mmCIF file of C-alpha atoms and ligand atoms in Angstrom:
data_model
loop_
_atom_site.group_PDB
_atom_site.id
_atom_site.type_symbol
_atom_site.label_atom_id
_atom_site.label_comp_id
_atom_site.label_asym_id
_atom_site.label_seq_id
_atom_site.Cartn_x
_atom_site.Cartn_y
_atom_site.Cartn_z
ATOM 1 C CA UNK A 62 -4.014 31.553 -15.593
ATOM 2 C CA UNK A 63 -1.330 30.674 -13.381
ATOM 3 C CA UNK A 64 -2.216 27.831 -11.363
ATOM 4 C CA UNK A 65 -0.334 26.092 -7.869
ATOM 5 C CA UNK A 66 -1.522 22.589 -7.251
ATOM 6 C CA UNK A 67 -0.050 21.024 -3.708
ATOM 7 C CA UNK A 68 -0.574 17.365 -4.152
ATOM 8 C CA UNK A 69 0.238 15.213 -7.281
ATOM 9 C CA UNK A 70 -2.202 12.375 -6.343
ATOM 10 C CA UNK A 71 -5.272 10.981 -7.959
ATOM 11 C CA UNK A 72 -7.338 14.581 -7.737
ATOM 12 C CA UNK A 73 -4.262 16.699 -8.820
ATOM 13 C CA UNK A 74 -3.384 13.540 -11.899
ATOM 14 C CA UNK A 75 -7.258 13.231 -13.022
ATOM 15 C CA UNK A 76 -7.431 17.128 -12.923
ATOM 16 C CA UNK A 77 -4.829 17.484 -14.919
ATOM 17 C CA UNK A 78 -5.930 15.526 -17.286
ATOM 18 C CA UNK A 79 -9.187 17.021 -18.158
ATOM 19 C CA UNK A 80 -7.948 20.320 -17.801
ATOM 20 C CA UNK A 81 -5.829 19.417 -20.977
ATOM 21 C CA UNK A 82 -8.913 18.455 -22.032
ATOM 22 C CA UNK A 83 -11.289 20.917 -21.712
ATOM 23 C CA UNK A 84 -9.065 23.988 -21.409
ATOM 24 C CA UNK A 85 -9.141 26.101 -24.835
ATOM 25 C CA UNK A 86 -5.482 27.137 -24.271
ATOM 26 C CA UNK A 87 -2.967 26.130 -21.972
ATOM 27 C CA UNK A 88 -2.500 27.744 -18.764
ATOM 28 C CA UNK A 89 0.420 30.185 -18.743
ATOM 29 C CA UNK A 90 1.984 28.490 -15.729
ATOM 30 C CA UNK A 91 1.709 25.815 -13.364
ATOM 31 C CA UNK A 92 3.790 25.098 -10.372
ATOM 32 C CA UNK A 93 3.207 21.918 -8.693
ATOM 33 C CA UNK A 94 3.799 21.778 -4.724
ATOM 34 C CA UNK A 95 5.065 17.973 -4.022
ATOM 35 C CA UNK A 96 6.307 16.052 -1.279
ATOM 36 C CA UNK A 97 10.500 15.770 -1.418
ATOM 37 C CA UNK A 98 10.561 12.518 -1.672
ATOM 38 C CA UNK A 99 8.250 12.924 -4.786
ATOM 39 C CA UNK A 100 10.333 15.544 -6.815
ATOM 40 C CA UNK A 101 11.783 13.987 -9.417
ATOM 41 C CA UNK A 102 8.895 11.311 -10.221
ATOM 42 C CA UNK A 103 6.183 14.522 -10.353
ATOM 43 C CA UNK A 104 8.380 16.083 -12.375
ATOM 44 C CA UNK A 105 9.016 13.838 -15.172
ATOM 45 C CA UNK A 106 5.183 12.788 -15.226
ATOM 46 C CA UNK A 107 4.514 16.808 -15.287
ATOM 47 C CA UNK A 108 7.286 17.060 -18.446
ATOM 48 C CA UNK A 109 5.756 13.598 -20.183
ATOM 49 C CA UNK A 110 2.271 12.705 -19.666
ATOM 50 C CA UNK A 111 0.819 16.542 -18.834
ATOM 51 C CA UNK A 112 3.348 18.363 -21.251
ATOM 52 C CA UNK A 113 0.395 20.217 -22.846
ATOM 53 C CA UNK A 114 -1.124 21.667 -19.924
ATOM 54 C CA UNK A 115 0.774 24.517 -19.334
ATOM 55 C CA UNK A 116 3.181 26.832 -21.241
ATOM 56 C CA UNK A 117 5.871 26.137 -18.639
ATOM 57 C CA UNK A 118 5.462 23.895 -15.537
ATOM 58 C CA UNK A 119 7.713 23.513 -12.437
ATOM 59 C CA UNK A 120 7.472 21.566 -8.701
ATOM 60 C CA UNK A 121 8.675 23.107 -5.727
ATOM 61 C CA UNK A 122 8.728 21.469 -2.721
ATOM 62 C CA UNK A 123 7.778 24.221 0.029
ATOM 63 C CA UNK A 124 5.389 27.257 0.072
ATOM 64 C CA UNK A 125 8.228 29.933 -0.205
ATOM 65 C CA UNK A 126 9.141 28.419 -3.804
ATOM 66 C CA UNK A 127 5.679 28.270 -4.832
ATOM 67 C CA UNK A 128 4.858 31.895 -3.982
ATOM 68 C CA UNK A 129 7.961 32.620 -5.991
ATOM 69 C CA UNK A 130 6.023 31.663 -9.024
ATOM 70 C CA UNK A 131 2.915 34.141 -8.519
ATOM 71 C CA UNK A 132 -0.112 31.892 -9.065
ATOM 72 C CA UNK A 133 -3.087 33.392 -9.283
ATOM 73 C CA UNK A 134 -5.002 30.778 -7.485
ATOM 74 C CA UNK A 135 -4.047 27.816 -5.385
ATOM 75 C CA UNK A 136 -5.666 24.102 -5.588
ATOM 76 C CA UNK A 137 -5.058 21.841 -2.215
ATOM 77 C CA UNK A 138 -5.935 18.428 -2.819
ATOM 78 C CA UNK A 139 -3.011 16.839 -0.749
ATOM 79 C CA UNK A 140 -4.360 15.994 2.750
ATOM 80 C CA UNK A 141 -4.889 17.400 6.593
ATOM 81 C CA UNK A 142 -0.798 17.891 6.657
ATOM 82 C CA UNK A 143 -0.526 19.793 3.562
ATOM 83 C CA UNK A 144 -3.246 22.069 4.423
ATOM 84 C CA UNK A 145 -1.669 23.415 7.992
ATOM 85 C CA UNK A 146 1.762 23.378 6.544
ATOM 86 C CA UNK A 147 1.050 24.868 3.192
ATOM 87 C CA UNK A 148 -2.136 26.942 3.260
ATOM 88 C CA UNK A 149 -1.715 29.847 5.709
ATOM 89 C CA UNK A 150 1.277 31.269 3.999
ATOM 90 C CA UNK A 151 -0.235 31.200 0.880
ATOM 91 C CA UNK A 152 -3.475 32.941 2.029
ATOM 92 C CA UNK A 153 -1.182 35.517 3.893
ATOM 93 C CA UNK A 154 0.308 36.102 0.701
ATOM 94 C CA UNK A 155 -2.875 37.113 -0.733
ATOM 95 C CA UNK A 156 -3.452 34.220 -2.796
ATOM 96 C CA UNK A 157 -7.110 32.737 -2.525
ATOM 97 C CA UNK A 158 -7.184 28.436 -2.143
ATOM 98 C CA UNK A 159 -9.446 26.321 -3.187
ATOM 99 C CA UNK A 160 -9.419 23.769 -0.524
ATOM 100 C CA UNK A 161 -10.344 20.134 -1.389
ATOM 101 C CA UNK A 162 -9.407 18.572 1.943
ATOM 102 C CA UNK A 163 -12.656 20.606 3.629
ATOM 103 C CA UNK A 164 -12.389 17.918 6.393
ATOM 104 C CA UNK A 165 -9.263 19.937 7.848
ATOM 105 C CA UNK A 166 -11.472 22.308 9.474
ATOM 106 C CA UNK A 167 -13.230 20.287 12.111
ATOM 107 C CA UNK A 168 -9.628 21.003 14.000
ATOM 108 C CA UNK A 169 -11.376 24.499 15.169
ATOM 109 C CA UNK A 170 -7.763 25.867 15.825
ATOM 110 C CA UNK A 171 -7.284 25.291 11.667
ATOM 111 C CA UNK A 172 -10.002 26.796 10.967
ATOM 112 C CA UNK A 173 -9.193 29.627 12.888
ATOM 113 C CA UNK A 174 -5.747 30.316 11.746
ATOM 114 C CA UNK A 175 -6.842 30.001 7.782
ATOM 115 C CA UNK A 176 -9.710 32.644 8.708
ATOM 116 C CA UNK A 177 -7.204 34.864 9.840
ATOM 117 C CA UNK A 178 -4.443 34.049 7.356
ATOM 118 C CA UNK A 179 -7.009 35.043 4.620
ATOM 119 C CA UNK A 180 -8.024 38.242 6.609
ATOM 120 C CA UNK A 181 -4.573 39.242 7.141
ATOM 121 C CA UNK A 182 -3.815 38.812 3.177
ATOM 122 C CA UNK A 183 -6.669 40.099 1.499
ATOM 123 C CA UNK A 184 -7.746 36.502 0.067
ATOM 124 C CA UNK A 185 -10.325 33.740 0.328
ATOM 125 C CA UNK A 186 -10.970 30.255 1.475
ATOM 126 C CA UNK A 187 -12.804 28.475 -1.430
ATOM 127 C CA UNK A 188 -14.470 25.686 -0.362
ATOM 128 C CA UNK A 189 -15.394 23.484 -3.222
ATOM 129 C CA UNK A 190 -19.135 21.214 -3.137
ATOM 130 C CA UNK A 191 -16.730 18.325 -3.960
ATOM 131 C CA UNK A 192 -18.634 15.051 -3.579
ATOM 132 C CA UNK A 193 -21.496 15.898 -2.542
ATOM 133 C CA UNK A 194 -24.296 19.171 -4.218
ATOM 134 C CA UNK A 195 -26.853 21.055 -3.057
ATOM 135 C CA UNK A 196 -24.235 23.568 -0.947
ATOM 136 C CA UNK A 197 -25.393 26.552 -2.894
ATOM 137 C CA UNK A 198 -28.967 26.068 -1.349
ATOM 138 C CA UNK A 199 -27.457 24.976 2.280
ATOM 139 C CA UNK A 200 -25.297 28.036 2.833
ATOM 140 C CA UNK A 201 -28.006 30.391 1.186
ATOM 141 C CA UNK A 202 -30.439 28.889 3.802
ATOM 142 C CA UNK A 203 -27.925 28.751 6.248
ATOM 143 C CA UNK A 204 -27.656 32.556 6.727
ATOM 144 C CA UNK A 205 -31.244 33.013 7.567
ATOM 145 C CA UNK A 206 -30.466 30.237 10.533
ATOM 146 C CA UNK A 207 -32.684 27.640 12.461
ATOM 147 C CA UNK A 208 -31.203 24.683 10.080
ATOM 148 C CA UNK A 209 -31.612 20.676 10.801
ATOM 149 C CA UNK A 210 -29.253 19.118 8.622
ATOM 150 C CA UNK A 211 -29.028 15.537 8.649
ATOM 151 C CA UNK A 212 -26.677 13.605 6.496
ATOM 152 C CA UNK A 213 -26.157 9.540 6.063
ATOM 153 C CA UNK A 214 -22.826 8.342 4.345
ATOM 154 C CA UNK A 215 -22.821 4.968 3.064
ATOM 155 C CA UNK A 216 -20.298 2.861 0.970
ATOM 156 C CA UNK A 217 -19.787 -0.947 0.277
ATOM 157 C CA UNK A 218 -18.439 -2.504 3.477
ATOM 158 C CA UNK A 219 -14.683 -3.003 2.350
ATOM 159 C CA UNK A 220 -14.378 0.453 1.687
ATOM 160 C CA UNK A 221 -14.105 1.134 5.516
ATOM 161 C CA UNK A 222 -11.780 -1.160 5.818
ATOM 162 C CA UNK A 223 -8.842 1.222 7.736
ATOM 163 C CA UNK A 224 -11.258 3.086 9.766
ATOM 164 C CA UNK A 225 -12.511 2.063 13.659
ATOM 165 C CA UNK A 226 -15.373 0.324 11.553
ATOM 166 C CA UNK A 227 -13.287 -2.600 11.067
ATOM 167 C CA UNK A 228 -12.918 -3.249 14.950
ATOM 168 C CA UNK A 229 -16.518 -2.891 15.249
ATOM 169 C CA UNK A 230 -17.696 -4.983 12.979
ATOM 170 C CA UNK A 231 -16.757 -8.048 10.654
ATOM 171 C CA UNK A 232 -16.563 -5.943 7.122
ATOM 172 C CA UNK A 233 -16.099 -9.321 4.804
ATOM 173 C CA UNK A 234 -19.515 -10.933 6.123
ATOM 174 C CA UNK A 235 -21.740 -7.914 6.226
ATOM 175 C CA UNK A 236 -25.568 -9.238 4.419
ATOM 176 C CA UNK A 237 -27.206 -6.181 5.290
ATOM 177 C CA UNK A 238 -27.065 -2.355 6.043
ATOM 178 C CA UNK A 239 -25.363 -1.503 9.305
ATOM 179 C CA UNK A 240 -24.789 2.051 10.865
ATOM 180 C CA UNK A 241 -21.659 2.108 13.037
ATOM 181 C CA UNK A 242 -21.249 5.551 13.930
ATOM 182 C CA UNK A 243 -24.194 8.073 15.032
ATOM 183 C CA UNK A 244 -22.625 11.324 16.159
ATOM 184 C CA UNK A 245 -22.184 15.301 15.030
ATOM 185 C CA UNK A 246 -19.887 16.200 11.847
ATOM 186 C CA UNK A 247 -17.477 17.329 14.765
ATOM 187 C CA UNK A 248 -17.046 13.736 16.271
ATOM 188 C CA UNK A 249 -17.397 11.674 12.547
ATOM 189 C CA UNK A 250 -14.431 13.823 11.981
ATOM 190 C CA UNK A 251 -12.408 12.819 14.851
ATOM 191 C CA UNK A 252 -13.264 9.518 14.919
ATOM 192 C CA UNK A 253 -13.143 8.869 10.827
ATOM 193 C CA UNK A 254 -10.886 11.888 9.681
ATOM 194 C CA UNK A 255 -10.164 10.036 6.080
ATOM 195 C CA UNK A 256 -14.194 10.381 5.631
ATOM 196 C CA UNK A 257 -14.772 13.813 7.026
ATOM 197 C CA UNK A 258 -14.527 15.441 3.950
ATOM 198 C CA UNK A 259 -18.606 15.561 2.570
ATOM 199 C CA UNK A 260 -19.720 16.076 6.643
ATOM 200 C CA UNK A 261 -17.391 19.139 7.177
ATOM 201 C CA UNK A 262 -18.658 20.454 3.563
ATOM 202 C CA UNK A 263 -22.645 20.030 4.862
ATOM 203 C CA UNK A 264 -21.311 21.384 8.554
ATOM 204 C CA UNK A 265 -19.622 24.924 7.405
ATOM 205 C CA UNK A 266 -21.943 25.601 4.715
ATOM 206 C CA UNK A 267 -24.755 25.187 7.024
ATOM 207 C CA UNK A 268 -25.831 24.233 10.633
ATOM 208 C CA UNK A 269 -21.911 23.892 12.019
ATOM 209 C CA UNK A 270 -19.599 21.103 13.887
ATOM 210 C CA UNK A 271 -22.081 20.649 16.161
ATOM 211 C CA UNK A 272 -25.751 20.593 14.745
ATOM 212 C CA UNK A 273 -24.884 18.299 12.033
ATOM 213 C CA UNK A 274 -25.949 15.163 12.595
ATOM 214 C CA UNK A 275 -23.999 12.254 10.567
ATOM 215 C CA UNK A 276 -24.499 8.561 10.332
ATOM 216 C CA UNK A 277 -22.158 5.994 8.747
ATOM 217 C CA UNK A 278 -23.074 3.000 7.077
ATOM 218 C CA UNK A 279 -21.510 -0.162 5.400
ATOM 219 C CA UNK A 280 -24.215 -1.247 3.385
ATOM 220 C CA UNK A 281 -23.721 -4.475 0.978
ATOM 221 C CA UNK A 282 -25.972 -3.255 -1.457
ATOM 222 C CA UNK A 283 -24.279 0.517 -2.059
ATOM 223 C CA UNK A 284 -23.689 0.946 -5.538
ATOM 224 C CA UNK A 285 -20.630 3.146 -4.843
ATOM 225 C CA UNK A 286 -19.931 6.193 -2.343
ATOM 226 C CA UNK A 287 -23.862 7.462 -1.283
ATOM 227 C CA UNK A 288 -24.551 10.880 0.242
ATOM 228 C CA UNK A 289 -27.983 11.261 1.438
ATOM 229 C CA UNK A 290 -28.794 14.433 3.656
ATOM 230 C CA UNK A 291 -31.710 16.079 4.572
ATOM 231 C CA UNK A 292 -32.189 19.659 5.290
ATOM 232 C CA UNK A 293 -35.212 21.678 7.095
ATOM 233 C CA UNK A 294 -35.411 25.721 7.595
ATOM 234 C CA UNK A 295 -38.018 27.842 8.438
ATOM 235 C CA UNK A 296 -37.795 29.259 4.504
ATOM 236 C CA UNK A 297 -37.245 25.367 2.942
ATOM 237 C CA UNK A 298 -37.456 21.783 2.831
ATOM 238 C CA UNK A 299 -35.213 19.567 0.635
ATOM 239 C CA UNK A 300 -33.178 16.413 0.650
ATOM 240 C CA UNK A 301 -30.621 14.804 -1.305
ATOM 241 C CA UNK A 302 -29.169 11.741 -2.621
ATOM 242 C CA UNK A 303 -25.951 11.663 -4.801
ATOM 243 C CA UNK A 304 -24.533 8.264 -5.743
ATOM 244 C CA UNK A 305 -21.107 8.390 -6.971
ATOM 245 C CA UNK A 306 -18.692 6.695 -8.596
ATOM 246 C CA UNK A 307 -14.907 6.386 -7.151
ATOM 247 C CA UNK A 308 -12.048 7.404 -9.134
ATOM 248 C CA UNK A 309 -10.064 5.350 -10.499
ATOM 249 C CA UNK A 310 -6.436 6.452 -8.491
ATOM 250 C CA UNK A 311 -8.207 6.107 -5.184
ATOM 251 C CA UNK A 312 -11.547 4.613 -4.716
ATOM 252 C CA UNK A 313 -12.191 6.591 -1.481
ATOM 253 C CA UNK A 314 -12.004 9.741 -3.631
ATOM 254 C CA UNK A 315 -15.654 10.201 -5.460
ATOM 255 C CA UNK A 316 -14.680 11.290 -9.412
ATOM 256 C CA UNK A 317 -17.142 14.044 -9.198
ATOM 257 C CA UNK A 318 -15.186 15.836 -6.699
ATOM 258 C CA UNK A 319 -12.301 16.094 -8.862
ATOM 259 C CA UNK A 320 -14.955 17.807 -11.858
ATOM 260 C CA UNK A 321 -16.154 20.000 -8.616
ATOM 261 C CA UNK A 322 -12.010 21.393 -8.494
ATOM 262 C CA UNK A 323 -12.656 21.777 -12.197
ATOM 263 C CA UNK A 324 -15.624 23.475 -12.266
ATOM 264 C CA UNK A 325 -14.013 26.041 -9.502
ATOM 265 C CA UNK A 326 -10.962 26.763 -12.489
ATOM 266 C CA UNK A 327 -12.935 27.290 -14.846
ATOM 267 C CA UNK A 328 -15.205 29.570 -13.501
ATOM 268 C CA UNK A 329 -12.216 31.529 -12.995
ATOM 269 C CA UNK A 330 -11.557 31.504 -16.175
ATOM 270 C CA UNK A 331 -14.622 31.665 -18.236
ATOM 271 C CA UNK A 332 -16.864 34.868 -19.219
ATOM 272 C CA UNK A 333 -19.296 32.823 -17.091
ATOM 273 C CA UNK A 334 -19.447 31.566 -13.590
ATOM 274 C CA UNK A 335 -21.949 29.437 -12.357
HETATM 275 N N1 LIG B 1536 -14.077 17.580 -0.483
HETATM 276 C C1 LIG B 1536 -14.368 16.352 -0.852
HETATM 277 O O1 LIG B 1536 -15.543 15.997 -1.056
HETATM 278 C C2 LIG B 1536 -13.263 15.341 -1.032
HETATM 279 C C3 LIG B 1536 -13.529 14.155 -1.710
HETATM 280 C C4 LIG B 1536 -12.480 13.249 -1.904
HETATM 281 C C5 LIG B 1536 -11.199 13.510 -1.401
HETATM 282 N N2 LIG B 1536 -10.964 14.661 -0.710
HETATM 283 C C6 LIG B 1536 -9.618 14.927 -0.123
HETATM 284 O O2 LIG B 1536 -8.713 15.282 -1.143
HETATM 285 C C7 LIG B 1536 -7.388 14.946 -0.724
HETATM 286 C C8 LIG B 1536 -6.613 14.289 -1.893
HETATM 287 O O3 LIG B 1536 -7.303 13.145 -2.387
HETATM 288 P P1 LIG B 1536 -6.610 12.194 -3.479
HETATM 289 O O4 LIG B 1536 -7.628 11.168 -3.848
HETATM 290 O O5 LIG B 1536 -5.947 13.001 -4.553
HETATM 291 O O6 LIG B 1536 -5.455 11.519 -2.565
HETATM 292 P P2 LIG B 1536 -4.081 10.841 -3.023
HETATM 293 O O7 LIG B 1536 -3.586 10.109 -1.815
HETATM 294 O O8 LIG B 1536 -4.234 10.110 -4.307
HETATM 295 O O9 LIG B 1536 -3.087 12.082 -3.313
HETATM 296 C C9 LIG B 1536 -2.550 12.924 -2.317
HETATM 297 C C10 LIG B 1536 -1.257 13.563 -2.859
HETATM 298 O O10 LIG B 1536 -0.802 14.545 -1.940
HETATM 299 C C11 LIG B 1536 0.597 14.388 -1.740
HETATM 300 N N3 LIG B 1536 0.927 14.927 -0.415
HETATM 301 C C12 LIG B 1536 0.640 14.400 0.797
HETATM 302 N N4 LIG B 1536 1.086 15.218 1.780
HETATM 303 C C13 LIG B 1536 1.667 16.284 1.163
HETATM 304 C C14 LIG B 1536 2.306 17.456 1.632
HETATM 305 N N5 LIG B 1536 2.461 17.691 2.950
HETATM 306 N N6 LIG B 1536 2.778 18.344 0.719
HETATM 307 C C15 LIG B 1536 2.645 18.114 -0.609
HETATM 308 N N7 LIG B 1536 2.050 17.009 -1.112
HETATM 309 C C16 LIG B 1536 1.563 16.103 -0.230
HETATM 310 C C17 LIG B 1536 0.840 12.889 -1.890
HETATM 311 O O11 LIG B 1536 2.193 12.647 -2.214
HETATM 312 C C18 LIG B 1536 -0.099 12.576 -3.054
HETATM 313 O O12 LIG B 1536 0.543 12.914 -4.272
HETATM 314 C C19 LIG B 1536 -7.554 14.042 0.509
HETATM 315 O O13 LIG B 1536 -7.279 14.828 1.663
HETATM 316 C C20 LIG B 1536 -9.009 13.686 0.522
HETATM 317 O O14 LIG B 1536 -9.506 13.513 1.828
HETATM 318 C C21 LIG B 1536 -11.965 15.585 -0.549
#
């Protein structure tokens, strides 16, 4: 395979790392998109540390240079920036993305312009489960419509520290559960775009920006990152609860979303996908 990452951060690093891993041979090629600024560091770590990974490896810095190397598929785990500067060309090209940023596409405009970038070039938006499961059963329920989708995200109070929680409430003496924000996936994502990620998953796969209902919570007794959601149709009932660990680059990034990117590789790859 020949693989484009854009972002060499803890996703794109712990990726890496277990496709070396788990991959039975090396890719053919992998060209790693990076900030500038970051060129010559990403490229040394992609020479020393991930030398194994791929039969040759190179970093561009702009979405012109990284067509030039004809990956097959693209990763994005980089951020909201990298996604509008970065991801329509590629899709135009023809190039499907796997999109790890998913909260990106509460800006409706976005979401628009990647729909039609991947129209105009023959290719797809691939929206990985990332931290949170159960999206195979939301979007299958999802087309018959009628869906209440409720989800609850709670962490240990420090990790909101950075987001409008910490005006609203006093995140070092917390004893018990509080929910700061009740709103749709639309507004969580405005207000909290560096936690939008598992609402705009549950909102596009099922009952949209709007009819998703989302509450925060900075809970004392969390054992990590929690996703609880709850989902009624007129076909099924279910609900959900996913604990997760963070990773260890970036504890606002769940490790399990990073096996999610994997899983979306190698079912490229493999005889199998599932
Ligand atoms: N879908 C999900 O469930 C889910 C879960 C966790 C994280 N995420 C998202 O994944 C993304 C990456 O997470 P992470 O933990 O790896 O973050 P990180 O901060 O560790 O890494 C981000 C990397 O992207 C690079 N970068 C930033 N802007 C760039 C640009 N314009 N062009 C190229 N590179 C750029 C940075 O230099 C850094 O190397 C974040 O947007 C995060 O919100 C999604």
């Amino acid at each position: 395979m020949r693989l484009g990452l854009i972002g060499f951060g803890n996703i794109a690093l712990t990726l890496l790392g277990q496709l070396a891993e788990t991959l039975d041979a090396p890719l053919e090629h992998l060209t790693v998109l990076s900030l500038p600024e970051m060129e010559a560091e990403t490229e040394a770590r992609l020479k020393g540390d991930f030398a194994s990974v791929a039969r040759e490896a190179v970093v561009v810095t702009d979405a012109r240079e990284l067509l030039a190397h004809r990956p097959g598929l693209v990763v994005e785990c980089a951020g909201h920036a990298a996604v509008v500067a970065h991801v329509p060309p590629v899709l135009h090209a023809g190039i499907d993305v796997v999109i790890v940023s998913i909260g990106a596409l509460s800006d409706a405009a976005l979401e628009a312009e990647l729909r039609a970038a991947a129209i105009a070039g023959g290719s797809r938006l691939i929206l990985p489960a990332g931290a949170v499961g159960g999206i195979d059963l939301l979007a299958a329920l999802g087309a018959a419509g009628g869906l209440e989708v409720r989800y609850r995200g709670s962490k240990p109070p420090l990790a909101w520290s950075g987001t409008p929680a910490e005006q609203a409430l006093d995140l070092g003496a917390l004893s018990e559960a509080v929910t700061f924000f009740t709103g749709t996936a639309r507004e969580a994502a405005r207000d909290f775009p560096k936690n939008a990620n598992v609402a705009a998953t549950l909102a596009l796969a099922g009952a949209g920006f709007e009819a998703t209902h989302v509450e925060l919570v900075a809970d004392p007794a969390a054992p990590g990152n929690v996703h609880e959601y709850s989902v009624v149709s007129p076909l099924a009932k279910y609900s959900m609860r996913i604990e997760n660990l963070p990773s260890a680059g970036n504890a606002k990034t769940s490790v399990s979303t990073v096996y999610s990117v994997l899983r979306e590789i190698r079912n490229r790859i493999g005889p199998v996908a599932i």
